[in-house]
Every structure is written in structure tokens, then in C-alpha cells.
């Protein structure tokens, strides 16, 4: 009978272990490869990264301007958002430490004492005392603590990914603001120089009117164009102030006017691409964070499954007391107690079933979010590649347009001044077109720089 009982227990244990293995309670998270997208991602992660790829270059090799590098270093030291991201990593690591220590026993001391005496009766009661130490240890047979620890470890990696994303955003944010300020300064300088030219044109038109060569309409229109340029200067000055304040916030410093040369320009290394590489997407912090969120959901599902299995706890109490049953003994004696308990859920009003269903649904949500993040990353990279390509083409076209318009302005001014073979309207049109083309050229150059910066960040750069 005894042998039959042992055999029965062994059989039940084997069946139980088999069931646990089938539901992967102890298994670490592995990215599913049931779709082509996921398989490509897993293969890309396993591949050796290309150190020459644009996104894998250090930010010092991309942003070589010494003044910009100084601003970036100051931002990395002082930025509040980056510091908060670092603190979030510390919080996650503290939670992981707590999860690891859950394997250890819990130890507590709870000393008690009591006694009584009654006035007038002559009875003096004896004081009793107990100084116990209680030790409780949960044996993690069914992976409850294990999955909590793995989930906490996943949370640390996720926060580290968020920290890297914040690091990248600060670097590229400072670079974008730097070149925005440079462009606004260049546009402001151009507008002010053009305003001076227009002020002289107004006086010339007045002289031509006195000489009978143009009418009052020419004077009024030239004045109107002059006021239009002055109004545009106020917009540029306002935008420049806002850009300076943005830079101050990035560096976490008081508002200031930053000494950035108007001629600053970003010249990135040549980028040769035939398409969006999964290897580049796999190093993006947001993609890795989405994968860690999926892993966390996987461990949450495992924890929900483990709730269906028993919990085994060993407890021990020991200490010193003078209370033995109903007798008080002085001096006291040492005592020790040892017990074990197994708690198995039989009926929990459907809470475990509901928790498991919810965990499975959240795991599927995490998978959907991961795949969407990966596809969004690919679309983002493609958008910035096209934006860079088109901004380069547009810059070349606008450069030629500016050259032609400069010749047109010079020719129309000469014709009006000496031969009278043109009208004041043609002069105004040529000068206005030149200013617009020059402003567009500066804006397009900024768009090229922003596309370079955004492409670098979208490829996982500035980590």
C-alpha cells in the first residue's frame, strides 16, 4: 500500500510537471516567428550590426561643429527630461532588486509580554514573556516568483530603452534648434539688407516721379513692398526669440540669446541606401521598448497561469519564552516550531480565469503594438529618406533660380534707370521674386538639414 501511494504521488507529480511545461510557465520569452515580419526582425537582431551605417555612427561624427557639440554636451548634462529618464531606470532597478530578494525567507520578530496584579488582594501575578522569531519561506515550485523577477528585469531593459530614446531626442533636438536659429538669423539678415535696398528704391521712385518718369502709383507700391518686408522682419524676430527660448529649455538654462553663426550648415556623410533595412530598425529604442513590453505581457500571462497552481510555504517560529502552556517558568526556555502549508485554489469566484483571459488579451495587444511600431518605424525612415532626396533636388533648383533673378533685378534696374525700356512694375516684381527665392532657398536648406537629423534619429542614431 505504501509503495502504491508513493507511485501514485510520483505519477501525479510527473503529470503536473508535464502540464506546467506545456503552458510554458518556466520558459523565457522568445519573439514569435509565426509571421514574415517577426521572422525578419529576429534574423536582423541576430545579424552583426554595420558599424558604417548612418544610424550607427556616433553623434560626434555626425555633428562635427564644435559649438554645437558643446551645446549638446551641456544638454546631456542638464536636461530635466533626460535626468527623469535616468531616475526611471533607477526605479526599475530597485523593483528588480525587490523581485530577486523575493526568493529569500521573510524574517520578523514580534516580542510580547503580559502580567497582572490586583490591589488589596495580596495577589501578585507573574509576568510572562515571549520573544519569538518567525521565518516564512515561499518555495517557488510553480514559477510565480520567477515570472515576477523576469518581468521586473524586462521593465529595467524597457526603461533603459526609453532612456536611450530620450538621449537621442535631446541630441537631435539641440541640433535641430541650432540650425533653425542659424537659418532664422540668415533670413533676418537677408530681410534687413533687402529692407535697406527697398528704402533706397522708394527714394529713387520719388525722384523718378519728380522727373516725370513714373507716377504716384509706382511710389505707393514701392512703399507698400517696403512695409511688407518690415512686417516680415517682425515675424522672423519673434520666431528667433522662440527658437532661442527652446534652446534654453533643452539646455535647462535661463533664457538667453545663443551665439550661433548664421552660416552654420550641416554636412553629413554620404548616405547610400536602397531601401529600409530591418537591421537598422531593430536597433531603434522604440522598437526594442515595444519588444520588451511584449515580453512583459508574456510574463504577466505566465503569472496568471501560475495562479491556478498551489502555493507552498514553509514557516518556522523560534525564540525564548517563560510561558509553557498555562504555566509560567522562570527562567524561560528556548523553543522552536516548524510547519509547512500548501494552499491550492479550488474556487476563487472566477477571478483567476478572468485574470488569465485579460492577460492573454493584453499580450495580443502588445504584439499588435510591436508590429505597428516596427511598420511605423519603416515608414518613418522612408519618409525622411524621400524628404532628404527631394530637399537636395529643390536646393539645386532654387540656387539656379536665385542666380537668374539676381541677373533680372540688375537688368531691370539698369533699363529703368538709363533706357526707360521697362516699367517700375517689372522692377518691383523682379526684386520681390528675388527675395522670395532667397528666403525659400534658406528654408529648403534648413529642411535638408532637418531631414538629415530626423533620418539619423529614425535609424536609431545618437544612442
Short mmCIF file of C-alpha atoms in Angstrom, two decimals:
data_model
loop_
_atom_site.label_atom_id
_atom_site.label_comp_id
_atom_site.label_asym_id
_atom_site.label_seq_id
_atom_site.Cartn_x
_atom_site.Cartn_y
_atom_site.Cartn_z
CA UNK A 1 0.00 0.00 0.00
CA UNK A 2 2.80 2.30 0.86
CA UNK A 3 4.55 1.60 -2.45
CA UNK A 4 1.31 2.21 -4.34
CA UNK A 5 0.89 5.58 -2.61
CA UNK A 6 4.43 6.61 -3.49
CA UNK A 7 3.90 5.56 -7.09
CA UNK A 8 0.65 7.46 -7.25
CA UNK A 9 2.30 10.60 -5.90
CA UNK A 10 5.15 10.23 -8.38
CA UNK A 11 2.70 9.85 -11.26
CA UNK A 12 0.74 12.93 -10.22
CA UNK A 13 3.97 14.90 -9.92
CA UNK A 14 5.08 13.86 -13.40
CA UNK A 15 1.69 14.81 -14.86
CA UNK A 16 1.83 18.15 -13.05
CA UNK A 17 5.32 18.94 -14.34
CA UNK A 18 4.22 17.97 -17.86
CA UNK A 19 1.26 20.31 -17.63
CA UNK A 20 3.45 23.14 -16.40
CA UNK A 21 5.91 22.60 -19.24
CA UNK A 22 3.11 22.60 -21.80
CA UNK A 23 1.88 26.02 -20.70
CA UNK A 24 5.43 27.49 -20.67
CA UNK A 25 5.31 28.77 -17.10
CA UNK A 26 9.07 28.39 -16.75
CA UNK A 27 10.02 29.32 -20.31
CA UNK A 28 11.78 32.57 -21.12
CA UNK A 29 10.26 34.90 -23.67
CA UNK A 30 11.23 34.35 -27.31
CA UNK A 31 9.90 36.54 -30.10
CA UNK A 32 7.30 34.54 -32.05
CA UNK A 33 8.25 33.86 -35.65
CA UNK A 34 4.81 32.96 -36.98
CA UNK A 35 4.78 35.96 -39.34
CA UNK A 36 7.25 37.04 -42.01
CA UNK A 37 7.70 40.43 -40.33
CA UNK A 38 8.65 38.87 -36.99
CA UNK A 39 10.97 36.34 -38.61
CA UNK A 40 12.79 39.11 -40.45
CA UNK A 41 13.10 41.06 -37.19
CA UNK A 42 14.54 38.08 -35.30
CA UNK A 43 17.06 37.42 -38.08
CA UNK A 44 18.05 41.11 -38.16
CA UNK A 45 18.68 41.15 -34.41
CA UNK A 46 20.94 38.12 -34.72
CA UNK A 47 22.97 39.69 -37.56
CA UNK A 48 26.20 41.62 -36.97
CA UNK A 49 25.50 45.36 -36.98
CA UNK A 50 27.06 47.50 -39.68
CA UNK A 51 29.32 49.99 -37.92
CA UNK A 52 29.45 52.24 -41.01
CA UNK A 53 25.67 52.62 -41.29
CA UNK A 54 24.44 56.19 -40.80
CA UNK A 55 22.37 55.32 -37.73
CA UNK A 56 25.29 53.52 -36.07
CA UNK A 57 27.67 56.49 -36.27
CA UNK A 58 28.40 58.31 -33.05
CA UNK A 59 26.74 61.70 -32.80
CA UNK A 60 30.18 63.37 -32.63
CA UNK A 61 30.89 62.09 -36.17
CA UNK A 62 27.58 63.41 -37.49
CA UNK A 63 27.52 66.78 -35.72
CA UNK A 64 31.10 67.98 -36.10
CA UNK A 65 30.53 71.68 -35.35
CA UNK A 66 32.48 72.32 -32.09
CA UNK A 67 29.96 74.89 -30.84
CA UNK A 68 27.06 72.50 -31.47
CA UNK A 69 28.92 69.70 -29.71
CA UNK A 70 29.37 71.96 -26.69
CA UNK A 71 25.63 72.72 -26.59
CA UNK A 72 24.79 69.02 -26.91
CA UNK A 73 27.10 68.09 -24.04
CA UNK A 74 25.54 70.78 -21.86
CA UNK A 75 22.06 69.47 -22.68
CA UNK A 76 23.06 65.88 -21.89
CA UNK A 77 24.31 67.08 -18.51
CA UNK A 78 21.46 69.40 -17.55
CA UNK A 79 18.27 68.37 -19.37
CA UNK A 80 15.42 67.60 -16.95
CA UNK A 81 13.66 65.04 -19.14
CA UNK A 82 16.87 63.07 -19.57
CA UNK A 83 17.52 63.13 -15.84
CA UNK A 84 13.99 61.89 -15.15
CA UNK A 85 14.54 59.07 -17.64
CA UNK A 86 17.69 58.09 -15.73
CA UNK A 87 15.72 58.10 -12.49
CA UNK A 88 13.08 55.85 -14.06
CA UNK A 89 15.86 53.34 -14.75
CA UNK A 90 16.88 53.54 -11.09
CA UNK A 91 13.29 52.90 -10.03
CA UNK A 92 13.05 49.86 -12.31
CA UNK A 93 16.34 48.50 -10.98
CA UNK A 94 15.11 48.91 -7.41
CA UNK A 95 11.97 46.93 -8.30
CA UNK A 96 14.15 44.23 -9.86
CA UNK A 97 16.20 44.01 -6.66
CA UNK A 98 12.98 43.52 -4.70
CA UNK A 99 11.89 40.80 -7.11
CA UNK A 100 15.22 38.99 -6.73
CA UNK A 101 15.08 39.18 -2.93
CA UNK A 102 11.64 37.55 -3.02
CA UNK A 103 13.43 34.21 -3.22
CA UNK A 104 14.76 34.76 0.31
CA UNK A 105 12.81 33.96 3.50
CA UNK A 106 10.94 36.66 5.38
CA UNK A 107 12.17 37.10 8.97
CA UNK A 108 10.34 39.02 11.68
CA UNK A 109 10.49 39.45 15.47
CA UNK A 110 7.32 40.07 17.47
CA UNK A 111 8.08 40.21 21.21
CA UNK A 112 5.13 40.09 23.64
CA UNK A 113 4.75 40.25 27.40
CA UNK A 114 1.86 40.25 29.87
CA UNK A 115 1.12 40.09 33.56
CA UNK A 116 -1.34 41.26 36.20
CA UNK A 117 -1.57 42.22 39.90
CA UNK A 118 -4.64 43.14 41.97
CA UNK A 119 -4.55 45.83 44.66
CA UNK A 120 -5.85 44.82 48.12
CA UNK A 121 -5.96 41.10 47.37
CA UNK A 122 -2.36 40.45 48.17
CA UNK A 123 -2.06 38.58 44.88
CA UNK A 124 0.85 39.49 42.72
CA UNK A 125 0.73 37.92 39.27
CA UNK A 126 3.80 36.74 37.45
CA UNK A 127 4.84 38.38 34.23
CA UNK A 128 5.17 36.20 31.18
CA UNK A 129 7.02 36.99 28.01
CA UNK A 130 7.75 35.54 24.58
CA UNK A 131 10.50 36.70 22.25
CA UNK A 132 9.86 34.81 19.01
CA UNK A 133 11.48 34.98 15.58
CA UNK A 134 9.21 33.97 12.70
CA UNK A 135 10.64 32.78 9.39
CA UNK A 136 8.45 32.26 6.33
CA UNK A 137 9.73 30.94 3.02
CA UNK A 138 7.66 30.51 -0.13
CA UNK A 139 9.05 27.74 -2.33
CA UNK A 140 8.73 28.82 -5.95
CA UNK A 141 7.74 25.45 -7.40
CA UNK A 142 5.28 26.88 -9.91
CA UNK A 143 7.21 29.88 -11.19
CA UNK A 144 5.27 32.72 -9.56
CA UNK A 145 8.34 34.49 -8.20
CA UNK A 146 10.37 33.54 -11.29
CA UNK A 147 7.97 35.27 -13.68
CA UNK A 148 7.73 38.32 -11.46
CA UNK A 149 11.52 38.57 -11.46
CA UNK A 150 11.71 38.20 -15.24
CA UNK A 151 9.00 40.83 -15.68
CA UNK A 152 10.96 43.20 -13.42
CA UNK A 153 14.11 42.55 -15.45
CA UNK A 154 12.15 43.30 -18.61
CA UNK A 155 10.96 46.58 -17.07
CA UNK A 156 14.58 47.60 -16.46
CA UNK A 157 15.50 47.00 -20.09
CA UNK A 158 12.41 48.89 -21.23
CA UNK A 159 13.32 51.91 -19.12
CA UNK A 160 16.88 51.74 -20.48
CA UNK A 161 15.40 51.84 -23.98
CA UNK A 162 13.33 54.87 -23.01
CA UNK A 163 16.49 56.47 -21.63
CA UNK A 164 18.26 55.88 -24.94
CA UNK A 165 15.27 57.34 -26.79
CA UNK A 166 15.39 60.43 -24.57
CA UNK A 167 19.16 60.66 -25.13
CA UNK A 168 18.61 60.57 -28.89
CA UNK A 169 15.79 63.12 -28.75
CA UNK A 170 17.89 65.57 -26.74
CA UNK A 171 20.84 65.34 -29.14
CA UNK A 172 18.77 65.70 -32.29
CA UNK A 173 16.56 68.32 -30.66
CA UNK A 174 19.55 70.53 -29.87
CA UNK A 175 20.92 70.03 -33.40
CA UNK A 176 17.57 70.91 -34.98
CA UNK A 177 17.21 74.02 -32.82
CA UNK A 178 20.82 75.01 -33.57
CA UNK A 179 20.34 75.01 -37.34
CA UNK A 180 16.89 76.58 -37.03
CA UNK A 181 18.41 79.54 -35.18
CA UNK A 182 21.17 79.79 -37.81
CA UNK A 183 18.59 79.83 -40.64
CA UNK A 184 16.40 82.42 -38.91
CA UNK A 185 19.43 84.63 -38.40
CA UNK A 186 20.35 84.30 -42.07
CA UNK A 187 16.79 85.10 -43.13
CA UNK A 188 16.67 88.04 -40.75
CA UNK A 189 19.95 89.42 -42.10
CA UNK A 190 18.73 88.99 -45.69
CA UNK A 191 15.42 90.70 -44.90
CA UNK A 192 17.10 93.64 -43.19
CA UNK A 193 19.52 94.11 -46.08
CA UNK A 194 16.63 93.89 -48.53
CA UNK A 195 14.68 96.44 -46.47
CA UNK A 196 17.57 98.87 -46.79
CA UNK A 197 17.61 98.33 -50.55
CA UNK A 198 13.87 98.90 -50.73
CA UNK A 199 14.15 102.07 -48.67
CA UNK A 200 16.56 103.40 -51.29
CA UNK A 201 14.21 102.22 -54.03
CA UNK A 202 11.39 104.24 -52.52
CA UNK A 203 13.57 107.36 -52.62
CA UNK A 204 14.57 106.59 -56.22
CA UNK A 205 10.91 106.20 -57.19
CA UNK A 206 10.17 109.56 -55.61
CA UNK A 207 12.97 111.14 -57.66
CA UNK A 208 11.65 109.46 -60.82
CA UNK A 209 8.20 110.84 -60.05
CA UNK A 210 9.62 114.34 -59.71
CA UNK A 211 11.32 113.84 -63.06
CA UNK A 212 8.06 112.65 -64.59
CA UNK A 213 9.34 109.16 -65.37
CA UNK A 214 6.89 107.29 -63.07
CA UNK A 215 3.57 108.17 -61.50
CA UNK A 216 2.40 108.19 -57.89
CA UNK A 217 1.30 104.54 -58.14
CA UNK A 218 4.93 103.46 -58.52
CA UNK A 219 5.90 105.32 -55.36
CA UNK A 220 2.99 103.90 -53.36
CA UNK A 221 3.64 100.32 -54.49
CA UNK A 222 7.33 100.53 -53.68
CA UNK A 223 6.44 101.89 -50.22
CA UNK A 224 3.90 99.08 -49.71
CA UNK A 225 6.56 96.47 -50.53
CA UNK A 226 8.93 98.15 -48.08
CA UNK A 227 6.36 97.96 -45.25
CA UNK A 228 5.68 94.33 -46.14
CA UNK A 229 9.34 93.47 -45.67
CA UNK A 230 9.43 95.28 -42.32
CA UNK A 231 6.35 93.33 -41.20
CA UNK A 232 8.05 90.06 -42.18
CA UNK A 233 11.09 91.07 -40.15
CA UNK A 234 8.95 91.26 -37.01
CA UNK A 235 7.76 87.67 -37.63
CA UNK A 236 11.33 86.49 -38.03
CA UNK A 237 12.41 88.27 -34.85
CA UNK A 238 9.58 86.62 -32.93
CA UNK A 239 10.44 83.18 -34.34
CA UNK A 240 14.09 83.70 -33.45
CA UNK A 241 13.19 84.57 -29.86
CA UNK A 242 11.10 81.41 -29.57
CA UNK A 243 13.92 79.29 -31.02
CA UNK A 244 16.38 80.78 -28.53
CA UNK A 245 13.99 80.01 -25.67
CA UNK A 246 13.61 76.44 -26.93
CA UNK A 247 17.38 76.03 -26.90
CA UNK A 248 17.45 77.39 -23.34
CA UNK A 249 14.89 74.82 -22.23
CA UNK A 250 16.81 71.98 -23.88
CA UNK A 251 19.94 73.07 -22.02
CA UNK A 252 17.90 73.73 -18.85
CA UNK A 253 19.32 77.23 -18.58
CA UNK A 254 17.87 80.71 -18.23
CA UNK A 255 16.54 82.32 -21.43
CA UNK A 256 19.41 83.71 -23.49
CA UNK A 257 20.35 84.78 -26.98
CA UNK A 258 22.59 81.99 -28.24
CA UNK A 259 25.62 82.95 -30.28
CA UNK A 260 25.10 80.71 -33.29
CA UNK A 261 26.58 81.81 -36.62
CA UNK A 262 24.10 82.38 -39.43
CA UNK A 263 26.41 80.48 -41.77
CA UNK A 264 26.22 77.21 -39.77
CA UNK A 265 25.41 74.27 -42.04
CA UNK A 266 25.19 70.51 -41.54
CA UNK A 267 27.22 68.38 -43.93
CA UNK A 268 26.56 64.73 -43.13
CA UNK A 269 28.49 61.83 -44.65
CA UNK A 270 27.21 60.35 -47.90
CA UNK A 271 24.27 58.05 -47.31
CA UNK A 272 23.82 55.18 -49.75
CA UNK A 273 20.54 53.34 -49.29
CA UNK A 274 18.48 51.04 -51.47
CA UNK A 275 15.65 50.55 -49.00
CA UNK A 276 14.72 50.31 -45.35
CA UNK A 277 16.99 47.77 -43.65
CA UNK A 278 15.48 45.72 -40.82
CA UNK A 279 18.88 45.67 -39.13
CA UNK A 280 18.67 49.44 -38.72
CA UNK A 281 15.10 49.30 -37.43
CA UNK A 282 15.99 46.58 -34.91
CA UNK A 283 18.32 48.93 -33.02
CA UNK A 284 15.75 51.69 -32.60
CA UNK A 285 14.96 52.28 -28.90
CA UNK A 286 11.21 52.50 -29.51
CA UNK A 287 11.18 49.17 -31.36
CA UNK A 288 13.21 47.49 -28.61
CA UNK A 289 10.93 49.00 -25.95
CA UNK A 290 7.89 47.62 -27.79
CA UNK A 291 9.54 44.18 -27.77
CA UNK A 292 10.19 44.45 -24.03
CA UNK A 293 6.55 45.45 -23.50
CA UNK A 294 5.58 42.26 -25.33
CA UNK A 295 7.92 40.24 -23.12
CA UNK A 296 6.42 41.84 -20.02
CA UNK A 297 2.93 40.90 -21.19
CA UNK A 298 4.15 37.33 -21.78
CA UNK A 299 5.40 37.05 -18.19
CA UNK A 300 2.17 38.57 -16.90
CA UNK A 301 0.30 35.79 -18.72
CA UNK A 302 2.61 33.20 -17.14
CA UNK A 303 1.94 34.69 -13.71
CA UNK A 304 -1.80 34.50 -14.36
CA UNK A 305 -1.43 30.82 -15.28
CA UNK A 306 0.67 30.11 -12.19
CA UNK A 307 -2.16 31.41 -10.01
CA UNK A 308 -4.06 28.19 -10.79
CA UNK A 309 -1.40 26.10 -9.04
CA UNK A 310 -0.77 25.61 -5.30
CA UNK A 311 1.45 27.79 -3.20
CA UNK A 312 3.88 26.04 -0.87
CA UNK A 313 5.13 27.89 2.20
CA UNK A 314 7.46 26.70 4.97
CA UNK A 315 7.26 28.57 8.27
CA UNK A 316 9.37 28.34 11.39
CA UNK A 317 8.97 30.02 14.76
CA UNK A 318 11.62 30.02 17.43
CA UNK A 319 12.72 32.11 20.36
CA UNK A 320 12.79 32.43 24.11
CA UNK A 321 9.78 32.32 26.47
CA UNK A 322 8.81 31.63 30.08
CA UNK A 323 5.23 30.71 29.17
CA UNK A 324 4.83 26.94 28.77
CA UNK A 325 1.20 26.16 28.18
CA UNK A 326 -0.65 27.63 31.18
CA UNK A 327 2.42 27.64 33.40
CA UNK A 328 4.95 30.36 33.85
CA UNK A 329 8.52 29.25 34.37
CA UNK A 330 11.46 31.36 35.38
CA UNK A 331 13.95 31.35 33.90
CA UNK A 332 12.43 30.71 30.47
CA UNK A 333 13.46 28.20 27.83
CA UNK A 334 14.18 28.21 24.13
CA UNK A 335 11.56 26.88 21.75
CA UNK A 336 11.28 26.09 18.03
CA UNK A 337 8.34 25.23 15.76
CA UNK A 338 8.38 24.12 12.12
CA UNK A 339 5.40 23.84 9.77
CA UNK A 340 4.60 23.63 6.09
CA UNK A 341 1.47 24.64 4.21
CA UNK A 342 0.11 24.07 0.73
CA UNK A 343 -2.63 26.37 -0.49
CA UNK A 344 -4.39 25.33 -3.67
CA UNK A 345 -7.12 27.47 -5.28
CA UNK A 346 -10.33 25.49 -5.72
CA UNK A 347 -12.90 28.20 -6.31
CA UNK A 348 -11.92 31.87 -6.49
CA UNK A 349 -15.20 33.21 -7.92
CA UNK A 350 -13.73 33.21 -11.42
CA UNK A 351 -11.01 35.74 -10.59
CA UNK A 352 -8.12 33.57 -11.82
CA UNK A 353 -9.94 32.72 -15.05
CA UNK A 354 -10.75 36.38 -15.67
CA UNK A 355 -7.17 37.42 -14.90
CA UNK A 356 -5.78 34.86 -17.36
CA UNK A 357 -8.17 35.92 -20.13
CA UNK A 358 -7.28 39.56 -19.57
CA UNK A 359 -3.54 38.79 -19.59
CA UNK A 360 -3.86 36.90 -22.88
CA UNK A 361 -5.74 39.81 -24.44
CA UNK A 362 -3.10 42.28 -23.23
CA UNK A 363 -0.37 40.06 -24.63
CA UNK A 364 -2.06 40.15 -28.02
CA UNK A 365 -2.34 43.92 -27.73
CA UNK A 366 1.38 44.10 -27.02
CA UNK A 367 2.07 42.00 -30.12
CA UNK A 368 -0.12 44.29 -32.23
CA UNK A 369 1.64 47.36 -30.83
CA UNK A 370 5.06 45.84 -31.54
CA UNK A 371 4.24 45.09 -35.17
CA UNK A 372 2.68 48.54 -35.63
CA UNK A 373 5.77 50.17 -34.10
CA UNK A 374 8.01 48.24 -36.48
CA UNK A 375 5.92 49.19 -39.53
CA UNK A 376 5.69 52.81 -38.39
CA UNK A 377 9.46 52.91 -37.99
CA UNK A 378 9.92 51.64 -41.55
CA UNK A 379 7.50 54.25 -42.90
CA UNK A 380 9.23 56.99 -40.92
CA UNK A 381 12.65 56.10 -42.29
CA UNK A 382 11.29 56.01 -45.83
CA UNK A 383 9.63 59.42 -45.38
CA UNK A 384 12.85 61.03 -44.19
CA UNK A 385 14.85 59.42 -47.00
CA UNK A 386 12.49 60.91 -49.57
CA UNK A 387 12.42 64.27 -47.75
CA UNK A 388 16.22 64.38 -47.84
CA UNK A 389 16.39 63.45 -51.51
CA UNK A 390 13.77 65.99 -52.57
CA UNK A 391 15.21 68.80 -50.45
CA UNK A 392 18.60 68.29 -52.14
CA UNK A 393 16.94 68.47 -55.58
CA UNK A 394 14.93 71.52 -54.59
CA UNK A 395 18.04 73.28 -53.27
CA UNK A 396 19.73 72.85 -56.63
CA UNK A 397 16.71 74.28 -58.47
CA UNK A 398 16.35 77.25 -56.13
CA UNK A 399 20.07 78.03 -56.38
CA UNK A 400 19.71 78.41 -60.14
CA UNK A 401 16.53 80.45 -59.70
CA UNK A 402 18.30 82.88 -57.38
CA UNK A 403 21.14 83.33 -59.88
CA UNK A 404 18.69 84.12 -62.70
CA UNK A 405 16.65 86.51 -60.55
CA UNK A 406 19.77 88.38 -59.44
CA UNK A 407 20.54 89.00 -63.11
CA UNK A 408 16.92 90.00 -63.74
CA UNK A 409 16.97 92.56 -60.91
CA UNK A 410 20.22 94.05 -62.15
CA UNK A 411 18.99 94.25 -65.75
CA UNK A 412 15.58 95.79 -64.93
CA UNK A 413 17.16 98.41 -62.69
CA UNK A 414 19.57 99.38 -65.45
CA UNK A 415 16.82 99.50 -68.06
CA UNK A 416 14.64 101.69 -65.87
CA UNK A 417 17.49 104.00 -64.91
CA UNK A 418 19.01 104.59 -68.36
CA UNK A 419 16.89 103.45 -71.26
CA UNK A 420 13.35 103.58 -69.90
CA UNK A 421 12.63 100.34 -71.71
CA UNK A 422 10.95 98.77 -68.69
CA UNK A 423 8.33 99.76 -66.16
CA UNK A 424 8.51 100.21 -62.40
CA UNK A 425 6.18 97.19 -62.06
CA UNK A 426 8.77 94.91 -63.67
CA UNK A 427 11.40 96.23 -61.27
CA UNK A 428 9.16 95.60 -58.26
CA UNK A 429 8.29 92.13 -59.47
CA UNK A 430 11.91 91.17 -60.07
CA UNK A 431 13.03 92.39 -56.65
CA UNK A 432 10.12 90.67 -54.86
CA UNK A 433 10.75 87.42 -56.70
CA UNK A 434 14.42 87.53 -55.76
CA UNK A 435 13.68 87.99 -52.07
CA UNK A 436 11.13 85.17 -52.08
CA UNK A 437 13.55 82.84 -53.87
CA UNK A 438 16.37 83.67 -51.46
CA UNK A 439 14.10 83.03 -48.44
CA UNK A 440 12.88 79.77 -49.98
CA UNK A 441 16.46 78.67 -50.59
CA UNK A 442 17.31 79.22 -46.93
CA UNK A 443 14.17 77.37 -45.81
CA UNK A 444 14.91 74.47 -48.14
CA UNK A 445 18.46 74.24 -46.86
CA UNK A 446 17.03 74.04 -43.32
CA UNK A 447 14.61 71.34 -44.49
CA UNK A 448 17.59 69.36 -45.83
CA UNK A 449 19.39 69.67 -42.51
CA UNK A 450 16.27 68.66 -40.59
CA UNK A 451 15.79 65.64 -42.88
CA UNK A 452 19.38 64.58 -42.20
CA UNK A 453 18.86 64.92 -38.45
CA UNK A 454 15.50 63.14 -38.49
CA UNK A 455 16.85 60.32 -40.65
CA UNK A 456 19.76 59.86 -38.26
CA UNK A 457 17.39 59.62 -35.31
CA UNK A 458 14.91 57.36 -37.13
CA UNK A 459 17.74 54.91 -37.88
CA UNK A 460 18.45 54.60 -34.17
CA UNK A 461 21.27 57.14 -34.13
CA UNK A 462 22.55 59.16 -31.16
CA UNK A 463 22.12 56.24 -28.78
#
